[in-house]
Amino acid sequence: MTPLLAKLIIPWARPDFWGKEHQYVVEALESTWISGGPFVDQLEQSFSALSGGERALAVSNGTTAIHLAYLALDIKPGDEIVVPGFGFLAAANVALHMAARPVFCEVDPETWCMRAEDIAPVLTARTKAIVVVHTYGNVCDMDPILALASERSIPVIEDAAEAFPSRYQGQLAGTLGTIGTFSFQATKTVTTGEGGMVITRDNDLCERMMLYRSHGLRRKKHYWHEVPGLNCRLTNLQAALGCAQMEKLDRIIAERHRVYEAYAKRLAGMTGVTLQIFRADVQPVVWAIAVRLDPEVFPQGRDNVLSQMLDLGIETRPGFYSPSHIDYFNCQPLVTCDALAASVVSLPSYPTLNEQEIEHICLQLKKLGHV
Ligand SMILES: Cc1ncc(COP(=O)(O)O)c(C=O)c1O
């Protein structure tokens, strides 16, 4: 055991397998269908059903889901892709792999998500896609973003890796734009260890993603490559986990709501701490409960708070670092994103966290403030 794991008492995330996970994984093994197989089809069908009939493709992770979306949209070298400057940077990294240019925009200081007014100033004639990232389970205000994108005929990819199954005006995040992407990495609301899903209602885009997902091969025609494809497939073993998790999705959502409410009632009035804001038309399933720290109350700085919390046996995480601090992006300062990057802390957030643990975490955080 590493020293970090040895002293850890409350981890930041913890996957739980209280449903039929063991049974389904054993079934997959015993069936000998360990690569493709019926659990993959079933997982795709459950996403399709939940998303109101979108076509759903299971993939190896949330990053390859974005990669397939770019390939389907025919992103070319030099094309610009708008991404938020605060959020997980997978969409920006994949853009670089296609010799495209990630163009960073600001985000709203309250919701921590990008808005139409943040996107408009960075659009150019070279903009080929907008990737909205629904950070921490929040959902971007999609109506104005979609209106702006449609005026300019720019496709919108929704990176809903952290926002499954959050809703915007009742509609599932990931179904509002042209293509929606999801991650099933171990900390995510539904997990398959590593894995992901990409959804779209556009049949042509779906066919292209299906081709690129599996070496550019058509299922019925062996070894004939139609496009220079990749291997982005999810295995039947992984999908077995996913199917078991999808069966208990209502309970996962209920437990995540309980955890969020337990935190919110303690953090809402705490001096020096500001919770992420969710708009009234968003029904979030919060993936990571996060707060902004006021430097006057936490003069030791956010990074010191992370280490102090760890010393107390509580693993917390920083907000996402700003691309303006990451050399290879060559990005100018972004006032709001840079401020969030320096002040956000995300707290342990998983469905089995109990009331006493949440009380303990909030109390320890409060004690670190200099009020
Ligand atoms: C918003 C967002 N997009 C994409 C990804 C990448 O997903 P994966 O780790 O499954 O490749 C993540 C993180 O895991 C994420 O948080």
XYZ file of C-alpha atoms and ligand atoms in Angstrom:
387
model
C 0.000 0.000 0.000
C 1.315 3.487 -0.855
C 1.709 5.945 2.065
C -1.225 7.961 0.674
C -3.599 5.010 0.700
C -2.297 3.783 4.067
C -3.356 6.939 5.909
C -6.494 7.703 3.956
C -9.733 7.481 5.880
C -12.276 9.185 3.652
C -11.392 8.920 -0.054
C -12.542 11.472 -2.626
C -14.461 8.844 -4.599
C -15.458 5.226 -4.132
C -17.187 2.986 -6.636
C -19.787 0.627 -5.175
C -21.031 -2.672 -6.500
C -24.144 -3.359 -4.451
C -26.207 -4.604 -7.427
C -25.712 -7.484 -9.838
C -22.180 -6.454 -10.842
C -20.503 -9.667 -9.665
C -23.184 -11.868 -11.205
C -23.069 -10.159 -14.604
C -19.261 -10.113 -14.799
C -19.191 -13.847 -14.041
C -21.911 -14.392 -16.663
C -19.823 -12.530 -19.228
C -16.767 -14.611 -18.340
C -18.634 -17.887 -18.474
C -20.203 -16.978 -21.806
C -16.649 -16.527 -23.190
C -17.869 -13.263 -24.788
C -15.161 -11.112 -23.243
C -14.628 -8.619 -26.064
C -17.916 -7.666 -27.795
C -21.097 -9.321 -26.532
C -24.666 -8.975 -25.342
C -23.917 -6.722 -22.349
C -22.441 -4.139 -24.737
C -25.646 -4.200 -26.803
C -27.766 -4.022 -23.650
C -25.827 -1.055 -22.267
C -26.193 0.785 -25.574
C -29.920 0.033 -25.588
C -30.354 1.360 -22.066
C -28.626 4.624 -23.026
C -30.689 4.844 -26.149
C -33.905 4.348 -24.169
C -32.928 6.844 -21.469
C -31.997 9.449 -24.068
C -35.312 9.199 -25.868
C -34.154 7.128 -28.813
C -30.719 8.577 -29.632
C -28.255 6.140 -31.192
C -25.752 5.083 -28.555
C -22.273 3.616 -29.058
C -20.349 2.140 -26.142
C -16.689 3.119 -26.262
C -13.455 2.528 -24.370
C -13.577 5.808 -22.409
C -14.860 9.370 -22.363
C -11.804 10.633 -24.225
C -12.248 8.276 -27.171
C -15.926 9.300 -27.205
C -14.772 12.882 -27.885
C -12.200 11.673 -30.413
C -14.893 9.788 -32.333
C -17.124 12.872 -32.281
C -14.307 14.940 -33.846
C -13.611 12.263 -36.455
C -17.302 12.038 -37.349
C -17.467 15.835 -37.676
C -14.402 15.731 -39.930
C -12.259 18.026 -37.805
C -9.172 18.927 -39.833
C -5.736 20.349 -38.959
C -6.030 24.057 -38.201
C -9.731 23.896 -37.347
C -10.688 25.669 -34.137
C -12.664 23.979 -31.377
C -14.110 26.111 -28.601
C -13.717 24.601 -25.133
C -14.102 26.082 -21.642
C -11.030 27.258 -19.751
C -12.357 25.713 -16.545
C -13.162 22.018 -16.741
C -11.511 18.679 -17.456
C -9.281 19.248 -20.483
C -9.864 16.037 -22.481
C -11.633 17.864 -25.340
C -8.730 20.308 -25.621
C -6.104 17.553 -25.540
C -7.847 15.483 -28.218
C -8.067 18.579 -30.425
C -4.275 18.853 -30.295
C -3.937 15.211 -31.360
C -5.879 16.078 -34.505
C -3.709 19.157 -35.096
C -6.789 21.242 -34.426
C -6.634 24.310 -32.182
C -8.455 24.390 -28.848
C -9.747 27.920 -28.305
C -10.546 28.554 -24.662
C -13.454 30.633 -23.479
C -14.421 31.982 -20.086
C -17.039 30.434 -17.826
C -19.704 31.834 -15.530
C -18.222 32.591 -12.081
C -21.280 31.118 -10.348
C -22.188 27.976 -12.310
C -18.575 27.397 -13.435
C -19.933 26.462 -16.872
C -19.478 28.234 -20.221
C -22.288 30.475 -21.516
C -23.235 31.762 -24.977
C -21.813 35.161 -24.025
C -18.471 33.523 -23.218
C -18.425 31.607 -26.495
C -19.489 34.397 -28.897
C -16.296 36.496 -28.584
C -13.994 33.573 -29.473
C -15.865 32.318 -32.557
C -14.070 32.810 -35.868
C -14.493 31.627 -39.459
C -12.312 28.641 -38.502
C -14.529 27.449 -35.618
C -15.630 23.898 -36.507
C -17.122 22.755 -33.206
C -18.097 23.965 -29.759
C -17.566 21.529 -26.888
C -19.682 22.400 -23.881
C -18.466 20.727 -20.693
C -21.120 20.151 -18.041
C -18.790 20.472 -15.081
C -19.295 18.540 -11.827
C -22.843 17.520 -12.820
C -24.055 21.015 -13.647
C -25.488 21.625 -17.139
C -24.578 24.656 -19.260
C -27.431 26.981 -20.203
C -28.008 25.242 -23.530
C -30.800 27.282 -25.190
C -28.685 30.383 -25.875
C -25.648 28.239 -26.750
C -27.628 26.206 -29.284
C -29.166 29.376 -30.750
C -25.707 30.911 -31.206
C -24.304 27.708 -32.712
C -27.191 27.270 -35.110
C -26.908 30.887 -36.361
C -23.390 29.958 -37.460
C -24.109 26.293 -38.335
C -21.526 25.068 -35.824
C -22.075 21.621 -34.285
C -22.189 21.409 -30.488
C -20.627 18.464 -28.677
C -21.799 18.043 -25.093
C -19.131 16.567 -22.876
C -21.432 15.068 -20.245
C -18.734 12.857 -18.685
C -19.428 14.427 -15.277
C -23.123 15.047 -15.807
C -24.817 11.704 -16.239
C -27.799 11.713 -15.796
C -28.310 15.425 -15.094
C -31.131 17.187 -16.935
C -31.728 20.600 -18.478
C -35.375 21.650 -18.648
C -36.187 17.985 -18.132
C -34.003 16.781 -21.005
C -31.008 14.515 -20.451
C -27.636 16.289 -20.688
C -25.906 14.944 -23.767
C -29.078 14.889 -25.892
C -29.300 18.648 -26.443
C -26.449 19.179 -28.888
C -25.293 17.334 -32.024
C -23.321 14.654 -30.167
C -23.162 13.796 -26.444
C -20.246 12.042 -24.741
C -20.039 10.252 -21.379
C -17.362 8.605 -19.243
C -17.642 5.465 -17.103
C -14.261 5.922 -15.404
C -14.089 4.567 -11.847
C -15.186 7.762 -10.068
C -18.123 8.456 -12.375
C -21.818 8.166 -11.473
C -22.094 4.981 -13.538
C -18.813 3.132 -13.905
C -17.339 0.263 -15.869
C -13.793 0.834 -14.558
C -12.854 2.584 -17.791
C -15.428 3.142 -20.481
C -17.751 5.611 -22.096
C -20.663 6.234 -24.430
C -21.291 8.536 -27.349
C -24.816 9.385 -28.472
C -26.385 11.207 -31.398
C -29.676 11.308 -33.253
C -27.848 11.889 -36.552
C -27.587 8.555 -38.355
C -24.713 9.612 -40.628
C -22.614 10.784 -37.704
C -23.428 7.584 -35.851
C -22.363 5.430 -38.817
C -19.083 7.328 -39.084
C -18.390 6.949 -35.362
C -19.197 3.254 -35.582
C -16.676 2.850 -38.390
C -13.918 4.778 -36.603
C -14.637 2.938 -33.359
C -13.550 -0.354 -34.830
C -10.628 0.013 -37.252
C -12.774 1.447 -40.024
C -14.259 -2.007 -40.570
C -17.879 -2.814 -41.320
C -19.233 -5.678 -39.208
C -20.241 -7.764 -42.197
C -17.085 -7.270 -44.240
C -13.976 -8.648 -42.587
C -10.621 -6.853 -42.869
C -11.736 -4.171 -45.351
C -10.805 -0.759 -43.939
C -13.068 2.039 -45.187
C -11.437 4.737 -43.063
C -8.271 4.804 -40.922
C -10.130 3.748 -37.818
C -9.099 3.118 -34.229
C -10.039 0.574 -31.604
C -12.340 2.427 -29.193
C -14.530 -0.507 -28.238
C -15.887 -1.268 -24.769
C -15.593 -4.909 -23.696
C -18.479 -7.161 -22.707
C -16.819 -7.610 -19.296
C -16.876 -3.870 -18.699
C -20.392 -3.515 -20.088
C -21.539 -6.212 -17.632
C -20.631 -3.816 -14.811
C -22.384 -0.977 -16.601
C -25.600 -2.952 -17.095
C -25.735 -3.794 -13.392
C -25.197 -0.131 -12.525
C -27.864 1.061 -14.944
C -30.383 -1.273 -13.293
C -29.896 0.550 -9.994
C -29.599 4.024 -11.482
C -32.575 5.367 -9.517
C -30.917 4.388 -6.261
C -27.556 5.844 -7.290
C -29.305 9.127 -8.145
C -31.227 9.133 -4.845
C -28.050 8.521 -2.821
C -26.150 11.232 -4.694
C -29.024 13.670 -4.012
C -28.942 12.726 -0.329
C -25.191 13.324 -0.147
C -25.518 16.662 -1.940
C -28.304 17.857 0.370
C -26.354 16.793 3.461
C -23.370 18.856 2.311
C -25.430 21.814 1.089
C -27.197 22.328 4.398
C -23.836 22.514 6.182
C -21.871 24.457 3.566
C -24.504 26.972 2.487
C -23.975 29.248 5.487
C -20.287 28.565 6.110
C -18.083 31.674 6.096
C -15.500 31.766 3.323
C -17.051 28.935 1.324
C -19.264 29.290 -1.786
C -21.003 26.332 -3.403
C -21.303 25.926 -7.192
C -24.666 27.368 -8.303
C -27.195 25.311 -10.297
C -29.688 27.248 -12.420
C -33.385 26.636 -11.694
C -33.860 24.839 -15.041
C -31.093 22.327 -14.285
C -31.861 19.076 -12.454
C -28.328 18.050 -11.543
C -26.998 14.708 -10.443
C -23.958 16.169 -8.765
C -20.829 14.185 -9.529
C -18.406 16.221 -7.392
C -19.511 18.576 -4.645
C -17.237 21.573 -4.886
C -16.771 24.934 -3.220
C -14.814 28.123 -3.832
C -12.650 29.224 -0.924
C -12.412 32.900 -0.039
C -8.675 33.695 0.316
C -9.414 36.088 3.192
C -10.879 33.258 5.236
C -8.397 30.662 3.968
C -5.191 32.760 3.763
C -3.082 29.595 3.739
C -4.285 29.093 0.147
C -6.294 26.369 -1.533
C -3.366 23.977 -2.045
C -2.488 24.114 1.642
C -6.121 23.410 2.505
C -5.913 20.260 0.350
C -2.856 19.040 2.281
C -4.308 19.993 5.658
C -7.453 18.033 4.825
C -5.348 15.060 3.757
C -3.480 15.202 7.065
C -6.893 14.968 8.714
C -7.649 11.817 6.716
C -9.876 13.444 4.116
C -8.963 13.356 0.439
C -10.058 16.465 -1.460
C -9.153 17.626 -4.963
C -8.308 20.954 -6.552
C -10.535 22.523 -9.198
C -9.257 22.062 -12.747
C -5.994 23.826 -13.504
C -6.280 26.586 -16.035
C -4.991 26.051 -19.594
C -3.322 29.444 -19.214
C -0.927 27.747 -16.764
C -0.265 24.716 -18.973
C 2.537 25.557 -21.385
C 1.566 23.390 -24.317
C -1.794 25.158 -24.714
C -0.209 28.563 -25.203
C -3.357 30.154 -23.781
C -3.704 33.765 -22.581
C -4.905 34.430 -19.003
C -8.626 33.873 -18.421
C -9.735 35.942 -15.441
C -12.624 33.805 -14.160
C -11.172 30.409 -15.076
C -7.844 31.296 -13.489
C -9.596 32.442 -10.303
C -11.661 29.230 -10.141
C -8.568 27.138 -10.797
C -6.910 28.760 -7.769
C -9.829 28.595 -5.355
C -12.044 25.548 -6.032
C -11.889 22.457 -3.819
C -13.972 19.390 -4.490
C -14.965 17.275 -1.525
C -15.512 13.528 -1.180
C -18.627 12.756 -3.240
C -19.950 9.233 -3.575
C -23.253 7.488 -2.881
C -22.231 5.576 0.257
C -20.861 8.579 2.124
C -22.821 8.813 5.362
C -24.145 11.722 7.408
C -21.426 11.456 10.095
C -18.666 11.483 7.492
C -20.190 14.527 5.781
C -20.520 16.278 9.150
C -16.866 15.470 9.914
C -15.627 16.729 6.518
C -17.561 20.012 6.806
C -16.437 20.589 10.386
C -12.776 20.023 9.513
C -13.028 22.389 6.544
C -14.671 25.020 8.730
C -11.914 24.711 11.353
C -9.257 25.401 8.705
C -10.823 28.806 8.011
C -9.517 31.846 9.902
C -12.747 33.538 10.886
C -15.559 16.396 -18.408
C -14.723 15.202 -18.729
N -14.528 14.885 -20.022
C -13.822 13.806 -20.390
C -13.249 12.998 -19.454
C -12.429 11.847 -19.904
O -13.071 10.657 -19.633
P -12.211 9.302 -19.517
O -11.376 9.421 -18.286
O -13.244 8.238 -19.421
O -11.402 9.205 -20.750
C -13.400 13.298 -18.093
C -12.770 12.527 -17.011
O -12.662 11.478 -16.733
C -14.166 14.412 -17.712
O -14.340 14.730 -16.436
